[in-house]
Coordinates of C-alpha atoms in Angstrom, one line a residue:
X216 CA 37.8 -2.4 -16.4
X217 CA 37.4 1.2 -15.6
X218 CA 34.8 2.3 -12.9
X219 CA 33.4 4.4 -15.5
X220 CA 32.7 1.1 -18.1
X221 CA 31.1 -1.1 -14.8
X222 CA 28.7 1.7 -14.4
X223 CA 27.5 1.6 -17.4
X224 CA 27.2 -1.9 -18.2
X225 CA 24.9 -2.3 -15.4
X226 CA 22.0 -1.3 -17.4
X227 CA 23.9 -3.2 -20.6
X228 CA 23.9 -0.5 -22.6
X229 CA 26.6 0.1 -26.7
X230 CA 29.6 1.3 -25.7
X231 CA 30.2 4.8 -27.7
X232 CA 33.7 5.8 -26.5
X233 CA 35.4 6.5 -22.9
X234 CA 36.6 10.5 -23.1
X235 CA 38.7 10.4 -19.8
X236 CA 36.7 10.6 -16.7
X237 CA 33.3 10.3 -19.1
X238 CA 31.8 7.3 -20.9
X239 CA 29.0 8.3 -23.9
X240 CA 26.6 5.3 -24.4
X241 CA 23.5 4.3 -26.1
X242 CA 20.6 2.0 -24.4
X243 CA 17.0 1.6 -26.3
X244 CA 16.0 4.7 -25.0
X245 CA 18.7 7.3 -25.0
X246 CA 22.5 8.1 -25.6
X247 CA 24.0 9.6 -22.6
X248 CA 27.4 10.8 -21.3
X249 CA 27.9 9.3 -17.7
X250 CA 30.8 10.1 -14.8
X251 CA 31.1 8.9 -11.2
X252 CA 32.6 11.2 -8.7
X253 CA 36.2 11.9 -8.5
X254 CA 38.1 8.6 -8.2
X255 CA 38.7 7.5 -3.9
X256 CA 36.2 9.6 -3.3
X257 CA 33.5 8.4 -0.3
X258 CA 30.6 9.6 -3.0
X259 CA 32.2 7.2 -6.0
X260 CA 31.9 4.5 -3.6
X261 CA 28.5 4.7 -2.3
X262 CA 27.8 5.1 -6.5
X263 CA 27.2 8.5 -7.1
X264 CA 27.2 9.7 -10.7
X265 CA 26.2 12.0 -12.9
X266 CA 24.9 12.0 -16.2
X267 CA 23.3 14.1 -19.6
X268 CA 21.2 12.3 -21.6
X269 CA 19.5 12.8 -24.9
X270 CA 16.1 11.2 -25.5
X271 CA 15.0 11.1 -29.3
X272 CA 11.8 9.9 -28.8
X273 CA 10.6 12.6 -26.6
X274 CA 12.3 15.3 -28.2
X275 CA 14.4 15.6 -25.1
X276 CA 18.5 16.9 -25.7
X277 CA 21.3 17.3 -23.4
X278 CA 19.1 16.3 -19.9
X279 CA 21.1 16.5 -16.7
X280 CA 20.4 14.2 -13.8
X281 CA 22.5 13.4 -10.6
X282 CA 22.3 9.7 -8.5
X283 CA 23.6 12.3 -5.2
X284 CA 25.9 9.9 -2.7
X285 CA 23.3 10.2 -0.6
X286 CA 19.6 11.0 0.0
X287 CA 19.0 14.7 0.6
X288 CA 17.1 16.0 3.4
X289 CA 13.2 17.1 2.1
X290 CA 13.0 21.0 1.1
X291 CA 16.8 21.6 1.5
X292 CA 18.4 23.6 -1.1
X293 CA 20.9 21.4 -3.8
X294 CA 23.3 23.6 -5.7
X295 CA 25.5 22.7 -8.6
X296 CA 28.2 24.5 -8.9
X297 CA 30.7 25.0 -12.3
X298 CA 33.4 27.3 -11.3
X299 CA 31.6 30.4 -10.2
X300 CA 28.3 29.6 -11.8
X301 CA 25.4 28.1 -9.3
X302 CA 22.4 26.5 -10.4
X303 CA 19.6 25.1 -8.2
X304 CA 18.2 21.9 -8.8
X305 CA 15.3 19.8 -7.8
X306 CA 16.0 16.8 -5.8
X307 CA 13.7 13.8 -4.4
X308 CA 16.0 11.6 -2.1
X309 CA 18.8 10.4 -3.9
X310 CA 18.1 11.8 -7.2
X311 CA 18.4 15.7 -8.7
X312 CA 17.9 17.3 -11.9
X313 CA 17.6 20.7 -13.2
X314 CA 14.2 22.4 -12.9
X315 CA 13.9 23.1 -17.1
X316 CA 15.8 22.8 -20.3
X317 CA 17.0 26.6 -20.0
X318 CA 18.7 25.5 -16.5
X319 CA 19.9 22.1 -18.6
X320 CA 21.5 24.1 -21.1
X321 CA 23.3 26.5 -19.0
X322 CA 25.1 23.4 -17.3
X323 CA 26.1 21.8 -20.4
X324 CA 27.6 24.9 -21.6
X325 CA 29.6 25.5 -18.3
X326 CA 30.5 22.0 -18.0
X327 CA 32.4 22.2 -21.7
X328 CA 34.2 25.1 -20.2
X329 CA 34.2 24.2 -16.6
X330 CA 37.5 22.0 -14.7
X331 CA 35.1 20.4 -12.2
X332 CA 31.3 20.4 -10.8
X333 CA 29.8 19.7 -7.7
X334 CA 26.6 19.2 -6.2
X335 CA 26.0 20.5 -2.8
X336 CA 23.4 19.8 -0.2
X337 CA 22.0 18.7 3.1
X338 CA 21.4 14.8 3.7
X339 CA 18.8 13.3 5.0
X340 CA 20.6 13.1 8.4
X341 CA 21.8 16.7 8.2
X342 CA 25.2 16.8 7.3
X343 CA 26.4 18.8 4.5
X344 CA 28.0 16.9 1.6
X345 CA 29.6 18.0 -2.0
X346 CA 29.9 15.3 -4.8
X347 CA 33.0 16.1 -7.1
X348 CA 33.3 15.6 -10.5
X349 CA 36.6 16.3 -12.6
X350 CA 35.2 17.8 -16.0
X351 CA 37.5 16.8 -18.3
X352 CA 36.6 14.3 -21.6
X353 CA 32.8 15.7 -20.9
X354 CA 32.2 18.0 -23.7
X355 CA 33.5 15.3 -26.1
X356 CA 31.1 12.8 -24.2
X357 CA 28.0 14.4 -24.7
X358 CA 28.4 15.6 -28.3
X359 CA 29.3 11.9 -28.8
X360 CA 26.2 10.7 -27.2
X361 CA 23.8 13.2 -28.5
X362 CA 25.5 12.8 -32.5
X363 CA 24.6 9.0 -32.1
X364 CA 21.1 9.7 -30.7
X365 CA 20.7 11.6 -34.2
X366 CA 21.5 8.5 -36.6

C-alpha cells in the first residue's frame, strides 16, 4: 500500500485518486489533497504531512495546513518556502497553517508551479528543522479534491 493511501485511511476517508506523491480524498467534512514528506525522510517517519483542504460547508476552498515533524518552539518564526517564494505561517506545537485565505491562495498557486516545498522552523528543543515535500501530482490533487467537494 503506498505511505500516501495508509495516511489517509486513518481517518477512513473515499479514495478520489493518487497523483504521484499526492492522494485527493473525501471524508464527511471535506475533500482534501494530502502528502507526507519526501520518502526516507526522518520527518515522513515521525508522520509529518501536509495537506489543502476544501470545506463546503463553511465556505472554505483550497485551506493549507501542515502536521510539522515536530513541535515548534513557542513565538519562533515557521517559513514555507516554494522555490524563491516565503510565506509565514502560524504554528501551535505540531501544527501550522497560513494566517488568511490571501496567504492560502498564494501557496496553492506556487505549489502548481513549484518542484518542492518546505517548511522551516525551530523545535521545541531548538534545533532547526525543514520538512520536504516533492511537488509533483499536487496541482492535479487539489483540483481533484476541491471538483468533488462541488458535486
Amino acid at each position: 500500500m503506498p505511505p500516501i493511501l495508509a495516511l489517509a485511511l486513518a481517518a477512513t476517508p473515499q479514495a478520489i485518486g493518487i497523483y504521484d506523491g499526492w492522494g485527493a480524498f473525501r471524508d464527511a467534512a471535506r475533500c482534501y489533497a494530502i502528502a507526507q514528506p519526501v520518502s526516507g525522510s526522518a520527518a515522513a517517519r515521525m508522520g509529518a504531512y501536509a495537506s489543502v483542504s476544501t470545506w463546503p460547508r463553511r465556505g472554505i476552498r483550497n485551506q493549507i495546513s501542515v502536521r510539522l515533524s515536530r513541535a515548534a518552539r513557542d513565538g519562533a518564526p515557521m517559513t514555507l518556502s516554494i522555490d524563491e517564494r516565503r510565506f509565514d505561517l502560524v504554528v501551535r506545537g505540531d501544527r501550522a497553517w497560513a494566517p488568511d485565505r490571501e496567504t492560502d491562495a498564494a501557496i496553492v498557486g506556487a505549489m502548481r508551479s513549484g518542484r518542492s516545498m518546505s517548511i522551516e522552523g525551530v523545535s521545541a528543543n531548538g534545533r532547526a528543522f525543514a520538512d520536504v515535500y516533492a511537488l509533483p501530482g499536487a496541482a492535479t490533487a487539489i483540483d481533484a479534491a476541491a471538483l468533488e467537494c462541488l458535486g
